Each structure stands twice: as C-alpha cells, then as structure tokens.
C-alpha cells in the first residue's frame, strides 16, 4: 500500500513543475511578442509571402538616415510626435524695405524734394488754413471747434518749420558757395555749425523786420510773451488777512 504522505508530496511536486512550465511559456510568449513588435512591416510581409513564419530579430544598431533605394520613401519612426504646425504651402517671405537706406532707391535729393513739394507749403496748407478759419467762425459745437483749432495749430507749425528749414538751407548753400571759391584760392574750408546757422537766421529775420517797419511790434510782442512766462514762476505776496490768521 502507498502511503498517503507520498501521494500529497508527488502531487505538490507535479504542481510546482506545471507552474514553472506555464511561467516559462508565458515568458517565451512575451519575448516573442517583443521581438515581433520590433520587426518591420516589410519583413512580416516577406515572411508571409515565403510561407515561413519564422522571423529573426535583427541585431540592435543605430538607424542611419537616408533610403535603401532612391525610389522608396524615407522611413520615419511612428514613435516621434509630429509637430502641430506644419508648413504645407511655402509662402514667400515678406522683405520690408526702407527707401531711405536702400541703394536700389537711389540717393535722396533734399533740394529737389523740397522744390517738387514746395506747393504744399506755399499753396495747399495756407488755403486749408483759411478754409478752417471760416468753418471755425460758423461752428457752435465744442468738439468740432477743438478739432479745427488743433488742425490750424498743426498747419501753422508745419509752415513755420518749413520756412525755417528753407532759410537754413539757403544760408548753408551760400556759405558753401563762398567756401568753394576760397578753396580754389588755396584756403582751408570752414564748416558752419548749427549755432552759427541759427545766428545768421536771426540776423536775417531782424534785418527783414527792420526794413518792413515791424521790428517794434515784434519786440513788444516777444516782451509780453516772456513777461507772461516769468510771471508764472514769481511768488505771490500774502495778504494781510492770511498773515493774521496764521
């Protein structure tokens, strides 16, 4: 007769052997799945067409860029994420050009530009100023009146600035002409500073006002303007009531 203890021992041993075989088979299946996951789709198709289901794992090696055949498309890994923004249509890049610093546009002729657009400061802006003054007298809307005054002030500044530039340009041109004649005689050229140009401009203005008889009125107007500026910064005298309260 067989002892019951031996039967339980044999059954436990067989159970351990079966569990080890199952675990080894599961490991083999997982290993096969890992190998098949790394096999390319092209190799699987070749194995099926040949009738052999055995696919050998290729040794791990770094994939080099390029194509095996020039007629094949380049293989790209599906593990790399595709960028969200792709350049589907190549748009030509906009190139911003500044004509002041472009050799293609030529050199700026300041005198020629001033002569060609001189009609704006001599005819158009003065005519617009007179029209705006007429509208200012007829208008009763405060907003419209403020807009008209701002536009008139802007026109006056532009015309005054342009006249100053023209005067400075004339002074500089006359000085250059004299210096060219002096250079022909062997003298060293003298270049005018901005302060010298301003002095000559004020001298010319003074001579014109004196010749026209408007010098006294101009000086009186300038004196009142300077007095108003000084009056703003002068301290006020305290009244007697305020001194007694303090």
Short mmCIF file of C-alpha atoms in Angstrom, two decimals:
data_model
loop_
_atom_site.label_atom_id
_atom_site.label_comp_id
_atom_site.label_asym_id
_atom_site.label_seq_id
_atom_site.Cartn_x
_atom_site.Cartn_y
_atom_site.Cartn_z
CA UNK A 1 0.00 0.00 0.00
CA UNK A 2 1.13 3.50 -0.80
CA UNK A 3 1.45 5.98 1.96
CA UNK A 4 -0.85 8.99 1.75
CA UNK A 5 2.01 11.31 2.55
CA UNK A 6 3.88 10.31 -0.57
CA UNK A 7 0.84 10.97 -2.77
CA UNK A 8 0.49 14.52 -1.48
CA UNK A 9 4.20 15.06 -1.92
CA UNK A 10 4.16 13.82 -5.50
CA UNK A 11 1.13 15.97 -6.35
CA UNK A 12 2.78 19.07 -4.90
CA UNK A 13 5.93 18.41 -6.92
CA UNK A 14 3.97 17.96 -10.16
CA UNK A 15 2.05 21.18 -9.41
CA UNK A 16 5.31 23.06 -8.98
CA UNK A 17 6.66 21.65 -12.25
CA UNK A 18 3.49 22.61 -14.13
CA UNK A 19 3.56 26.14 -12.70
CA UNK A 20 7.21 26.53 -13.73
CA UNK A 21 6.39 25.32 -17.27
CA UNK A 22 3.46 27.77 -17.50
CA UNK A 23 5.60 30.69 -16.32
CA UNK A 24 8.37 29.76 -18.76
CA UNK A 25 5.86 29.51 -21.62
CA UNK A 26 4.43 32.93 -20.70
CA UNK A 27 7.91 34.41 -20.66
CA UNK A 28 8.60 32.88 -24.08
CA UNK A 29 5.38 34.34 -25.48
CA UNK A 30 6.16 37.77 -24.09
CA UNK A 31 9.69 37.53 -25.54
CA UNK A 32 8.24 36.60 -28.95
CA UNK A 33 5.80 39.50 -28.78
CA UNK A 34 8.64 41.91 -28.01
CA UNK A 35 10.63 40.56 -30.94
CA UNK A 36 7.66 40.83 -33.29
CA UNK A 37 6.98 44.39 -32.13
CA UNK A 38 10.46 45.45 -33.27
CA UNK A 39 10.19 43.71 -36.65
CA UNK A 40 9.26 45.97 -39.54
CA UNK A 41 6.06 45.53 -41.52
CA UNK A 42 8.08 44.79 -44.66
CA UNK A 43 9.78 41.76 -43.05
CA UNK A 44 6.43 40.38 -41.88
CA UNK A 45 5.01 40.62 -45.40
CA UNK A 46 8.06 38.84 -46.82
CA UNK A 47 7.73 36.03 -44.25
CA UNK A 48 4.08 35.51 -45.10
CA UNK A 49 4.72 35.51 -48.86
CA UNK A 50 7.55 32.94 -48.49
CA UNK A 51 5.40 30.68 -46.31
CA UNK A 52 7.82 30.77 -43.41
CA UNK A 53 6.52 32.30 -40.22
CA UNK A 54 9.93 32.48 -38.57
CA UNK A 55 11.22 35.98 -38.30
CA UNK A 56 14.68 36.54 -36.95
CA UNK A 57 15.32 39.52 -34.81
CA UNK A 58 17.83 41.92 -36.24
CA UNK A 59 20.67 43.00 -34.01
CA UNK A 60 20.21 46.36 -32.36
CA UNK A 61 22.03 49.02 -34.33
CA UNK A 62 21.65 52.70 -34.89
CA UNK A 63 19.40 53.56 -37.79
CA UNK A 64 21.11 55.70 -40.34
CA UNK A 65 19.30 58.35 -42.27
CA UNK A 66 18.58 58.03 -45.95
CA UNK A 67 16.92 55.36 -48.09
CA UNK A 68 17.99 51.89 -49.19
CA UNK A 69 16.65 52.65 -52.66
CA UNK A 70 16.13 56.04 -54.26
CA UNK A 71 12.63 55.02 -55.40
CA UNK A 72 11.49 54.23 -51.86
CA UNK A 73 10.07 56.79 -49.48
CA UNK A 74 12.04 57.61 -46.38
CA UNK A 75 11.00 55.58 -43.34
CA UNK A 76 10.08 57.71 -40.36
CA UNK A 77 9.57 56.36 -36.89
CA UNK A 78 5.97 56.47 -35.68
CA UNK A 79 7.16 56.99 -32.10
CA UNK A 80 8.27 60.55 -32.79
CA UNK A 81 5.40 63.03 -32.42
CA UNK A 82 4.53 65.11 -35.46
CA UNK A 83 4.73 68.86 -34.99
CA UNK A 84 1.38 70.57 -34.71
CA UNK A 85 2.24 73.37 -37.10
CA UNK A 86 3.50 72.18 -40.44
CA UNK A 87 4.45 74.28 -43.44
CA UNK A 88 2.03 72.87 -46.01
CA UNK A 89 2.42 75.66 -48.56
CA UNK A 90 5.67 77.57 -48.73
CA UNK A 91 4.77 81.27 -48.63
CA UNK A 92 7.35 83.76 -49.90
CA UNK A 93 8.89 85.73 -47.05
CA UNK A 94 7.99 89.40 -46.93
CA UNK A 95 11.00 91.67 -47.08
CA UNK A 96 10.45 95.14 -45.63
CA UNK A 97 12.50 97.78 -47.39
CA UNK A 98 13.16 101.28 -46.16
CA UNK A 99 13.80 103.57 -49.17
CA UNK A 100 15.98 105.84 -47.04
CA UNK A 101 18.63 103.14 -46.60
CA UNK A 102 18.28 101.19 -49.87
CA UNK A 103 20.77 101.62 -52.67
CA UNK A 104 18.10 100.43 -55.14
CA UNK A 105 16.07 103.58 -54.50
CA UNK A 106 18.99 105.90 -55.18
CA UNK A 107 20.19 108.82 -53.08
CA UNK A 108 17.85 111.37 -51.54
CA UNK A 109 17.99 114.76 -53.23
CA UNK A 110 16.87 117.08 -50.44
CA UNK A 111 16.84 120.21 -52.57
CA UNK A 112 14.97 118.52 -55.41
CA UNK A 113 12.45 117.03 -52.98
CA UNK A 114 11.85 120.44 -51.39
CA UNK A 115 11.38 122.09 -54.79
CA UNK A 116 8.97 119.41 -56.05
CA UNK A 117 6.75 119.54 -52.94
CA UNK A 118 7.06 123.24 -52.23
CA UNK A 119 3.48 123.80 -53.47
CA UNK A 120 2.16 122.04 -50.33
CA UNK A 121 3.55 124.75 -48.02
CA UNK A 122 3.00 127.71 -50.33
CA UNK A 123 -0.48 126.95 -51.71
CA UNK A 124 -2.30 123.95 -50.20
CA UNK A 125 -1.69 124.42 -46.48
CA UNK A 126 -2.39 128.20 -46.44
CA UNK A 127 -5.61 127.63 -48.41
CA UNK A 128 -6.65 124.89 -45.99
CA UNK A 129 -5.89 127.17 -43.05
CA UNK A 130 -8.20 129.92 -44.42
CA UNK A 131 -10.98 127.39 -45.01
CA UNK A 132 -10.66 126.05 -41.47
CA UNK A 133 -10.86 129.59 -40.04
CA UNK A 134 -14.13 130.14 -41.90
CA UNK A 135 -15.52 126.87 -40.51
CA UNK A 136 -14.37 127.87 -37.03
CA UNK A 137 -16.46 131.07 -37.15
CA UNK A 138 -19.59 129.21 -38.28
CA UNK A 139 -19.34 126.20 -35.91
CA UNK A 140 -21.01 126.06 -32.47
CA UNK A 141 -20.07 122.50 -31.46
CA UNK A 142 -17.25 122.50 -28.84
CA UNK A 143 -15.77 119.23 -30.13
CA UNK A 144 -15.66 120.48 -33.72
CA UNK A 145 -14.12 123.77 -32.56
CA UNK A 146 -11.34 121.90 -30.70
CA UNK A 147 -10.62 119.75 -33.75
CA UNK A 148 -10.45 122.80 -36.04
CA UNK A 149 -8.12 124.61 -33.64
CA UNK A 150 -5.79 121.60 -33.43
CA UNK A 151 -5.66 121.35 -37.22
CA UNK A 152 -4.95 125.08 -37.60
CA UNK A 153 -2.20 124.88 -34.98
CA UNK A 154 -0.63 121.91 -36.79
CA UNK A 155 -0.65 123.79 -40.12
CA UNK A 156 1.00 126.83 -38.53
CA UNK A 157 3.74 124.66 -37.01
CA UNK A 158 4.40 122.92 -40.33
CA UNK A 159 4.63 126.13 -42.32
CA UNK A 160 6.87 127.76 -39.70
CA UNK A 161 9.16 124.74 -39.52
CA UNK A 162 9.42 124.53 -43.31
CA UNK A 163 10.23 128.21 -43.65
CA UNK A 164 12.98 127.81 -41.04
CA UNK A 165 14.42 124.83 -42.91
CA UNK A 166 14.39 126.75 -46.19
CA UNK A 167 16.17 129.70 -44.59
CA UNK A 168 18.83 127.42 -43.08
CA UNK A 169 19.30 125.63 -46.41
CA UNK A 170 19.75 128.96 -48.22
CA UNK A 171 22.33 130.14 -45.63
CA UNK A 172 24.24 126.87 -45.91
CA UNK A 173 24.18 126.92 -49.71
CA UNK A 174 25.51 130.49 -49.77
CA UNK A 175 28.27 129.57 -47.31
CA UNK A 176 29.29 126.52 -49.38
CA UNK A 177 29.47 128.67 -52.49
CA UNK A 178 31.83 131.10 -50.78
CA UNK A 179 33.97 128.29 -49.37
CA UNK A 180 34.36 126.71 -52.82
CA UNK A 181 35.70 129.97 -54.18
CA UNK A 182 38.06 130.25 -51.19
CA UNK A 183 39.25 126.66 -51.66
CA UNK A 184 40.19 127.41 -55.25
CA UNK A 185 42.49 130.12 -53.95
CA UNK A 186 44.17 127.63 -51.59
CA UNK A 187 42.36 128.47 -48.34
CA UNK A 188 41.16 125.87 -45.90
CA UNK A 189 37.38 125.33 -45.88
CA UNK A 190 35.36 126.44 -42.86
CA UNK A 191 32.27 124.41 -41.95
CA UNK A 192 29.32 126.15 -40.34
CA UNK A 193 27.95 124.84 -37.05
CA UNK A 194 24.24 124.75 -36.25
CA UNK A 195 24.69 127.57 -33.76
CA UNK A 196 26.26 129.77 -36.47
CA UNK A 197 23.43 128.99 -38.87
CA UNK A 198 20.90 129.96 -36.17
CA UNK A 199 22.70 133.27 -35.53
CA UNK A 200 22.68 134.15 -39.22
CA UNK A 201 18.99 133.22 -39.46
CA UNK A 202 18.09 135.52 -36.56
CA UNK A 203 20.19 138.29 -38.10
CA UNK A 204 18.33 137.98 -41.40
CA UNK A 205 14.99 137.99 -39.59
CA UNK A 206 15.98 141.13 -37.68
CA UNK A 207 17.01 142.91 -40.90
CA UNK A 208 13.74 141.97 -42.62
CA UNK A 209 11.63 143.21 -39.71
CA UNK A 210 13.61 146.44 -39.55
CA UNK A 211 13.22 147.03 -43.27
CA UNK A 212 9.45 146.39 -43.16
CA UNK A 213 8.91 148.57 -40.05
CA UNK A 214 7.53 145.71 -37.92
CA UNK A 215 10.51 145.45 -35.59
CA UNK A 216 8.95 147.44 -32.72
CA UNK A 217 5.72 145.44 -32.71
CA UNK A 218 7.66 142.18 -32.85
CA UNK A 219 9.85 143.17 -29.90
CA UNK A 220 6.82 144.28 -27.87
CA UNK A 221 5.02 141.01 -28.58
CA UNK A 222 8.07 138.99 -27.59
CA UNK A 223 8.48 141.06 -24.41
CA UNK A 224 4.88 140.37 -23.35
CA UNK A 225 5.34 136.68 -24.02
CA UNK A 226 8.49 136.50 -21.91
CA UNK A 227 6.87 138.52 -19.13
CA UNK A 228 3.93 136.08 -19.04
CA UNK A 229 6.37 133.18 -18.71
CA UNK A 230 8.24 134.89 -15.88
CA UNK A 231 5.00 135.83 -14.12
CA UNK A 232 4.04 132.18 -13.71
CA UNK A 233 7.15 131.43 -11.65
CA UNK A 234 7.03 134.55 -9.44
CA UNK A 235 5.88 134.01 -5.81
CA UNK A 236 2.67 135.72 -4.74
CA UNK A 237 2.60 138.15 -1.81
CA UNK A 238 0.47 137.07 1.14
CA UNK A 239 -2.50 139.22 2.05
CA UNK A 240 -2.88 140.84 5.50
CA UNK A 241 -5.84 138.60 6.42
CA UNK A 242 -3.90 135.40 5.76
CA UNK A 243 -0.94 136.65 7.87
CA UNK A 244 -3.25 137.46 10.83
CA UNK A 245 -4.93 134.02 10.65
CA UNK A 246 -1.57 132.27 10.65
#
